[in-house]
Structure formats: C-alpha cells, structure tokens
XYZ file of C-alpha atoms in Angstrom:
434
model
C -15.707 -16.802 -21.451
C -12.880 -19.300 -22.124
C -9.663 -18.566 -19.936
C -6.772 -17.505 -22.169
C -3.732 -19.516 -21.263
C -1.500 -18.533 -24.066
C 2.002 -17.234 -22.940
C 4.185 -15.351 -25.362
C 7.124 -13.075 -24.831
C 6.936 -11.989 -28.532
C 3.440 -10.490 -27.805
C 5.111 -7.715 -25.759
C 7.093 -6.388 -28.670
C 4.595 -3.731 -29.382
C 4.540 -2.543 -25.841
C 8.287 -2.529 -25.773
C 8.368 -0.518 -29.015
C 5.808 2.117 -27.562
C 7.875 2.590 -24.290
C 11.153 2.333 -26.144
C 10.258 4.850 -28.700
C 8.626 7.320 -26.117
C 11.777 6.990 -23.823
C 14.475 7.217 -26.699
C 12.570 10.307 -28.084
C 12.692 11.917 -24.684
C 16.265 11.091 -23.907
C 17.446 12.362 -27.292
C 15.626 15.709 -27.020
C 16.797 16.107 -23.427
C 20.473 15.788 -24.580
C 19.580 18.270 -27.382
C 18.421 20.683 -24.836
C 14.880 20.846 -25.902
C 12.309 22.012 -22.968
C 10.026 19.323 -21.618
C 11.672 16.764 -23.917
C 9.676 13.900 -22.670
C 6.450 15.722 -23.727
C 7.311 16.557 -27.280
C 6.305 13.182 -28.858
C 2.623 12.775 -28.350
C 2.021 9.599 -26.811
C -0.911 8.490 -28.987
C 1.521 8.614 -32.109
C 4.031 6.149 -30.227
C 0.964 3.945 -29.532
C -0.028 4.148 -33.061
C 3.414 2.954 -34.269
C 3.132 0.022 -31.780
C -0.304 -0.943 -33.027
C 1.039 -1.016 -36.620
C 3.835 -3.311 -35.509
C 1.213 -5.586 -33.822
C -0.587 -5.927 -36.924
C 2.493 -7.088 -38.817
C 3.877 -9.558 -36.181
C 0.764 -11.104 -34.576
C -1.019 -14.162 -36.154
C -4.425 -14.141 -37.690
C -6.161 -12.100 -40.500
C -6.380 -8.274 -40.761
C -10.073 -8.612 -40.139
C -9.538 -10.695 -36.894
C -6.725 -8.176 -35.526
C -8.747 -5.273 -36.305
C -11.783 -6.793 -34.497
C -9.593 -7.519 -31.507
C -8.293 -3.789 -31.547
C -11.752 -2.371 -31.634
C -13.017 -4.500 -29.052
C -10.205 -3.297 -26.645
C -10.915 0.537 -27.632
C -14.485 0.038 -27.098
C -14.246 -1.807 -23.731
C -16.929 -0.374 -21.442
C -14.196 0.498 -18.776
C -12.306 2.400 -21.474
C -15.269 4.236 -22.654
C -16.448 5.178 -19.135
C -12.900 6.328 -18.424
C -12.819 8.603 -21.443
C -16.212 10.076 -20.809
C -15.199 11.022 -17.211
C -12.025 12.570 -18.642
C -14.369 14.844 -20.652
C -16.484 15.789 -17.916
C -13.440 16.393 -15.580
C -11.848 18.575 -18.175
C -14.908 20.678 -18.541
C -15.197 21.210 -15.015
C -11.624 22.168 -14.533
C -11.865 24.751 -17.252
C -15.115 26.341 -15.859
C -13.810 26.442 -12.367
C -10.522 28.005 -13.461
C -12.439 30.453 -15.505
C -14.678 31.497 -12.590
C -11.657 32.330 -10.646
C -11.751 29.349 -8.180
C -7.899 28.439 -8.288
C -7.098 32.235 -7.547
C -9.626 32.267 -4.650
C -8.341 29.183 -2.961
C -4.653 30.555 -3.140
C -5.575 34.030 -1.815
C -8.029 32.497 1.001
C -5.245 30.055 1.953
C -2.614 32.574 2.167
C -4.848 35.116 4.038
C -5.245 32.832 6.995
C -1.879 31.173 7.084
C 0.255 32.818 9.653
C 3.662 34.244 8.070
C 5.831 31.901 10.058
C 4.240 28.812 8.514
C 4.452 29.897 4.799
C 6.377 26.506 3.625
C 3.715 24.232 5.350
C 1.064 26.604 3.970
C 2.133 26.435 0.493
C 1.956 22.511 0.890
C -1.569 22.624 2.311
C -2.810 24.945 -0.377
C -1.260 23.004 -3.158
C -2.949 19.841 -1.633
C -6.270 21.418 -1.635
C -6.137 22.859 -5.079
C -4.834 19.622 -6.574
C -7.527 17.641 -4.841
C -10.117 20.119 -5.981
C -8.957 20.314 -9.539
C -7.516 16.685 -10.040
C -4.396 18.379 -11.760
C -0.920 18.337 -10.153
C 0.423 20.198 -13.180
C -2.249 22.901 -13.064
C -1.605 23.384 -9.333
C 2.139 23.809 -9.654
C 1.482 26.078 -12.663
C -1.113 28.318 -10.717
C 0.928 28.368 -7.338
C 4.516 28.353 -8.546
C 5.088 32.041 -9.102
C 3.618 32.718 -5.645
C 5.721 30.113 -3.954
C 8.904 31.446 -5.541
C 8.004 34.910 -4.401
C 7.373 33.925 -0.912
C 10.552 32.125 -0.746
C 12.615 35.097 -2.068
C 11.012 37.642 0.413
C 10.904 35.365 3.514
C 14.523 33.898 3.115
C 13.115 30.174 2.782
C 15.078 27.913 0.816
C 13.720 27.959 -2.695
C 14.298 24.456 -3.201
C 12.465 23.618 -0.013
C 9.543 25.801 -0.971
C 9.307 24.200 -4.502
C 9.682 20.757 -2.844
C 6.753 21.597 -0.587
C 4.853 22.644 -3.676
C 5.312 19.611 -5.696
C 4.671 17.394 -2.826
C 1.301 19.009 -2.141
C 0.463 18.893 -5.671
C 1.201 15.068 -5.780
C -0.821 14.425 -2.601
C -3.835 15.927 -4.346
C -3.181 14.256 -7.512
C -3.034 10.882 -5.762
C -6.360 11.430 -3.708
C -8.436 13.553 -5.982
C -11.496 11.653 -7.417
C -11.406 13.659 -10.629
C -7.626 13.159 -11.331
C -6.528 11.350 -14.550
C -4.575 8.925 -12.282
C -7.625 7.944 -10.086
C -10.003 7.610 -13.199
C -7.544 5.226 -14.943
C -6.675 3.311 -11.593
C -10.286 2.661 -10.616
C -11.728 1.933 -13.939
C -8.842 -0.448 -14.875
C -9.380 -2.292 -11.570
C -13.149 -2.221 -11.421
C -13.693 -0.375 -8.068
C -15.455 2.778 -6.973
C -13.540 6.025 -6.552
C -14.800 6.630 -3.178
C -13.524 3.233 -1.870
C -10.108 3.879 -3.613
C -10.000 7.165 -2.059
C -10.410 5.731 1.526
C -7.757 3.123 0.624
C -5.367 5.837 -0.356
C -6.096 8.134 2.407
C -4.771 5.624 4.866
C -1.237 5.920 3.339
C -1.439 9.428 1.852
C -2.854 11.329 4.951
C -0.184 10.114 7.455
C 2.545 10.882 4.861
C 1.099 14.563 4.529
C 1.093 14.901 8.386
C 4.655 13.794 8.725
C 5.670 16.195 5.794
C 3.911 19.098 7.489
C 5.681 18.435 10.795
C 8.960 18.494 8.950
C 8.088 21.624 6.929
C 6.932 23.369 10.199
C 10.363 22.478 11.828
C 12.788 22.999 8.957
C 10.753 25.379 6.827
C 10.409 28.461 9.036
C 11.128 31.662 7.279
C 14.090 33.836 8.329
C 12.033 36.953 7.698
C 8.411 36.937 8.738
C 6.494 38.534 5.931
C 2.851 38.477 4.955
C 1.502 38.514 1.325
C -0.485 41.598 0.234
C -3.232 42.111 -2.075
C -5.056 38.915 -1.350
C -8.452 39.123 -2.688
C -10.708 36.044 -2.994
C -14.431 35.266 -3.603
C -15.984 32.682 -1.486
C -18.658 31.731 -4.136
C -15.757 30.539 -6.714
C -14.781 27.860 -4.094
C -18.256 26.327 -3.874
C -18.021 24.047 -6.942
C -14.726 22.501 -5.528
C -16.258 21.970 -2.045
C -19.260 20.371 -3.751
C -17.098 17.943 -5.678
C -15.026 16.823 -2.499
C -18.114 16.517 -0.308
C -20.590 14.840 -2.644
C -18.078 12.605 -4.259
C -17.151 11.224 -0.760
C -20.786 10.606 -0.047
C -20.579 8.081 -2.585
C -22.604 9.865 -5.387
C -22.085 8.684 -8.913
C -19.110 10.456 -10.331
C -21.059 11.436 -13.435
C -23.586 13.143 -11.318
C -20.969 14.747 -9.217
C -19.094 16.222 -12.263
C -22.326 17.256 -13.910
C -23.440 19.061 -10.924
C -20.145 20.741 -10.526
C -20.431 21.818 -14.253
C -23.804 23.280 -13.515
C -22.665 25.109 -10.359
C -19.661 26.691 -12.225
C -21.664 27.632 -15.293
C -24.264 29.364 -13.001
C -21.422 31.363 -11.400
C -20.203 32.432 -14.720
C -23.742 33.360 -15.954
C -24.245 35.607 -12.729
C -21.050 37.484 -13.585
C -22.126 38.072 -17.046
C -20.925 35.355 -19.229
C -23.135 34.361 -22.009
C -24.257 30.770 -22.887
C -22.043 30.867 -25.997
C -18.961 31.792 -23.603
C -19.707 28.985 -21.270
C -20.025 26.461 -24.067
C -16.690 27.455 -25.521
C -15.170 27.011 -22.194
C -16.627 23.593 -21.812
C -15.358 22.816 -25.339
C -11.850 23.914 -24.308
C -12.093 21.498 -21.387
C -13.110 18.579 -23.708
C -10.317 19.357 -26.283
C -7.759 19.679 -23.551
C -8.610 15.994 -22.664
C -8.307 14.833 -26.288
C -4.838 13.412 -25.900
C -5.388 11.305 -22.825
C -8.737 10.456 -24.318
C -7.268 9.092 -27.492
C -4.358 7.557 -25.553
C -6.791 5.558 -23.401
C -8.688 4.133 -26.308
C -5.580 3.160 -28.157
C -3.823 1.617 -25.226
C -7.046 -0.409 -24.537
C -7.051 -1.701 -28.071
C -3.328 -2.577 -27.918
C -3.616 -4.155 -24.519
C -6.381 -6.347 -25.711
C -4.205 -7.476 -28.692
C -1.156 -8.138 -26.318
C -3.406 -9.939 -23.978
C -5.027 -12.239 -26.629
C -1.477 -13.160 -27.799
C -0.439 -14.039 -24.325
C 1.750 -11.047 -23.517
C 0.213 -10.213 -20.205
C 0.307 -13.923 -19.172
C 4.038 -13.937 -19.890
C 4.777 -10.989 -17.535
C 2.674 -12.622 -14.857
C 4.515 -15.778 -15.169
C 7.755 -13.977 -14.608
C 6.441 -11.965 -11.680
C 5.518 -15.229 -10.204
C 9.159 -16.073 -9.897
C 9.305 -13.954 -6.892
C 5.841 -13.117 -6.206
C 4.285 -16.132 -4.437
C 1.654 -14.651 -2.182
C -0.470 -11.448 -1.643
C 2.314 -9.272 -0.436
C 4.877 -9.992 -2.901
C 2.057 -9.633 -5.581
C 1.309 -6.310 -4.242
C 5.075 -5.454 -4.352
C 4.902 -6.633 -8.075
C 2.170 -4.267 -8.974
C 4.037 -1.276 -7.184
C 7.262 -2.158 -9.164
C 5.589 -2.634 -12.429
C 3.943 0.877 -12.361
C 7.128 2.423 -11.116
C 9.145 1.074 -13.968
C 6.389 2.241 -16.413
C 6.401 5.671 -14.950
C 10.240 5.787 -15.191
C 9.953 5.107 -18.824
C 7.103 7.226 -19.981
C 7.425 10.123 -17.295
C 3.453 10.332 -17.236
C 1.669 8.567 -14.138
C -1.507 8.466 -15.945
C 0.224 6.657 -18.964
C 1.899 4.374 -16.566
C -1.290 3.350 -14.912
C -3.050 2.789 -18.324
C -0.114 0.496 -19.341
C 0.038 -1.392 -16.098
C -3.650 -1.574 -15.299
C -4.614 -4.703 -17.333
C -1.615 -6.558 -15.858
C -2.330 -5.604 -12.445
C -5.991 -6.484 -12.723
C -4.936 -9.917 -13.663
C -2.447 -10.122 -10.896
C -4.982 -9.034 -8.460
C -7.133 -12.058 -9.467
C -4.007 -14.453 -9.256
C -2.931 -13.192 -5.739
C -6.356 -12.385 -4.408
C -5.792 -8.685 -4.100
C -8.563 -6.464 -3.274
C -9.341 -4.303 -6.477
C -9.441 -1.302 -4.144
C -6.012 -1.989 -2.971
C -4.529 -2.617 -6.443
C -5.986 0.597 -7.637
C -4.442 2.387 -4.575
C -1.145 0.783 -5.282
C -1.113 1.766 -8.882
C -1.933 5.324 -8.107
C 0.278 5.797 -5.157
C 3.413 4.394 -6.661
C 3.020 6.215 -9.859
C 2.604 9.289 -8.116
C 5.666 8.840 -5.727
C 7.837 8.380 -8.910
C 6.181 10.927 -11.007
C 6.934 13.578 -8.362
C 10.599 12.515 -8.110
C 12.002 11.927 -11.542
C 13.657 15.027 -12.593
C 12.301 14.868 -16.181
C 8.635 14.653 -15.208
C 6.307 17.695 -16.122
C 5.679 18.560 -12.446
C 9.385 18.758 -11.624
C 10.369 20.452 -14.896
C 7.580 23.172 -14.360
C 8.542 23.778 -10.822
C 12.366 24.154 -11.739
C 11.483 26.466 -14.468
C 10.045 29.009 -12.157
C 13.395 29.531 -10.779
C 14.749 30.945 -14.116
C 17.658 28.647 -14.066
C 18.943 29.117 -10.667
C 17.991 25.594 -9.650
C 18.108 22.574 -11.892
C 15.479 19.744 -11.603
C 18.065 17.388 -10.013
C 18.717 19.739 -7.247
C 15.069 19.732 -6.170
C 14.880 16.040 -5.785
C 16.307 16.109 -2.033
C 13.438 18.235 -1.087
C 10.478 15.968 -2.131
C 9.921 14.860 1.202
C 6.273 14.026 0.805
C 6.969 11.749 -2.091
C 9.835 9.927 -0.091
C 7.536 9.373 2.769
C 4.629 8.317 0.838
C 6.700 5.589 -0.918
C 8.331 4.324 2.330
C 4.681 4.095 4.014
C 3.208 2.430 1.038
C 6.015 -0.250 1.258
C 5.303 -0.614 5.008
C 1.567 -0.889 4.337
C 2.354 -3.960 2.061
C 4.759 -5.730 4.546
C 3.148 -5.047 7.713
C 0.509 -7.416 9.144
C -3.014 -6.435 8.373
C -6.547 -7.698 7.832
C -6.580 -8.521 4.160
C -10.454 -8.338 4.074
C -10.371 -4.657 5.323
C-alpha cells in the first residue's frame, strides 16, 4: 500500500468540531446545573455532525468520501473491537443478574479486619473493576456501602470515596474486558494479555503504594464490622474464570463466550428460563450500543481525516519536541490526556488518540504493547481525577451534596501515584526490547 505523505491542518477541522461540540455542550450544561452535564449529548451525535462537516470540506466526490468513511467503519480492528464490546456487555449483565458483584463485596468485607476498611474498599473495588471491566459499575455498586462504612467508623468520607474511585480505576486500567483495554489493544494491534503485563508493571506498584498510604492514614476512629454479609461462592466463579483463563493467553472471544456460558448455567440452576437469560444478554448488547456505534463512526472519521493528512499534521507538530522513543511516549501520553480532558470519557479518548498513537509508535519504534499501555494508563489517570468525569460525579453524588466533586480530588492518591510512576517509566533507563 502506498504511504500517505499528505499533511494538512485543515483535515483536523472535523475532529475539532467533534471535540469542541462535546466540550462546549458539557460546559454549558454544567453551568446550567444539569446533572452529569458532560454525558447529556450522546457522543455518536457529535461524531455524526463532524462527519457531515468532513463531507463538506474534504476534496473528492461524494462517492469517494463515502467509500472512505465505510472503509474506516468496517476496518477489521474496529469490527473486532465492537464484537468484543457486545460479548463483554452480555457477560457483565449476566454476572450482575446472578449476584456476582454483591457476592464479591460481601465476601471481601467478611474477611477484611475492621481496622483496614479504607484499604479494604480499595481492594474490593479493584477486584470488582478487574472482573467486570467497569469502573462506573464498580463505583455504583460499592458506593453506598463505602459511604455507610465511612459514616459509622469515623473515616474521612472524602478519603473513603477517594479509595473507592482509585480501586475502580485500577481495575479499569488492568481488566481485559474493559472498554479501555479493548480500544487500546485493538487500535495498537497487540494482545490483551501482553498489554496487561505491560500495564501491571506500573499499576501494581502504584496500588501497593496506595494501600500502604491507606493503611497508615485510613484507619477508622471507631472499629466496626459490617453485618448481614451473605455471599454465594458460585456467583464468583465466572469472574475468576475470566481472570485466570484470559491471563493464560486464551483468545478473548473464547474467554468471554465461556464466561457467558458459565453465568447462564448459574442462572438456569437458580430457576431462570432460557428466555430470561436471552433478555439479559440482549440488555448487555444494547448497553454497549453507544460505544459500539461511536467506535464505528470514529473509525470512519479517522480514516477520512488520515487520508486528508490530518494525522500526519499532528505527528509533524509532535516531532518538534518528540525526537526519540522517550519523547514519543510522552507525546502519546499527552495526546490521550488532552483528549480525555476534552471529552471526559477515557474510552472515547483512546478511540480518538489510537490511530495517531499507532502511527507515532511506528515513527519512534515504540512497542505496540507499550503504546497500548500508555494510552490506557494516562487516560485512566485523568478520567479518575477530572471533577466532571462520570466516576467522580457518581462518587460525589453518594454524599448527598455534602462533598462537591472538586473536594474529592486531593484524595485520589492512586491516580496521582499511577501518573507519576507512568512518567518515571518513560524517563527511566530500560531495555526497550522488553
């Protein structure tokens, strides 16, 4: 295939319109006091507007531009990504319906000493998020319990919620079925298992340091143990299956299909009908519709922008300060951070930044596993800090107005440590072939 050497700043106008429309709408609604302001405008609508603009300003016939759009939408990596989204959504719905999340929470709290509640919430949130691939789902499930524990034990509510959000972002970053992992690995062309190992080198030390801090500063003033903790070990089996089998290197489609089968079998044993299970799976599919459609449309728009020279223009500007592997990695990190600040959605930020990062990784000889890890890590850092992200807004919402999202920021210890260690990993000497 002939290399596209075209360079054009004009080609980025549709991307700028997409991000600008998304950001401006969120800011306007935030000022108006609308809840979850940055999530009121469906992202696919903003992309659709940007695509219409691209058709108007890009050269060529309507037919040629449409062919380019469809080619991008139908890229094999985009389609694979979308299929994984569907399976991940189905598994999450089934596991939730079978009581898996509730059992994990109850099991964790039953075995955590009352003096270690803050660190315990961090650990439980980490496991739930890794197992389910959803930081938002983790915070939603565990939030009321975390607030209750803080109120009865005398632990700082902000610190407890900071631990909760930190654990959720830890799992979001590492989970092989999270939207961010799927987007990062498919856009960079690497295996989820390899990206997990690359991420773990930064995320696990960050989690250990966070745990130490939480054990030292998060001890309760009043030791109290939660009551009425009932759990079912069978409900946890599908989560363990996903974690273990995925790390063994089994194809992700096989992993998720097997997990769906296990969860379905559990529901059948408990009296659910085939129709009930089918409806739960369908709910999981439809729950992924927005990110499914967004991925396809962004894929099409990215192809149009790339063919017009937009991505080459970005790389040409990054090359002003990025001259080697390290500065190239910093460029990838900065790129996805800025995207996440603008759209307040780490998956969307990765989808936007992915094509640019892939080309940069070729330019600076960055391992695809490394570029995928950087995309996911830096996007999770900022997603877990910015006060208008869904994760932070939901966590603050559990306080009933007692704490504003801004007041939680100083307690996001894990995210700050993760960001610092990620930067150190770029700047520190290392074997680039690892």
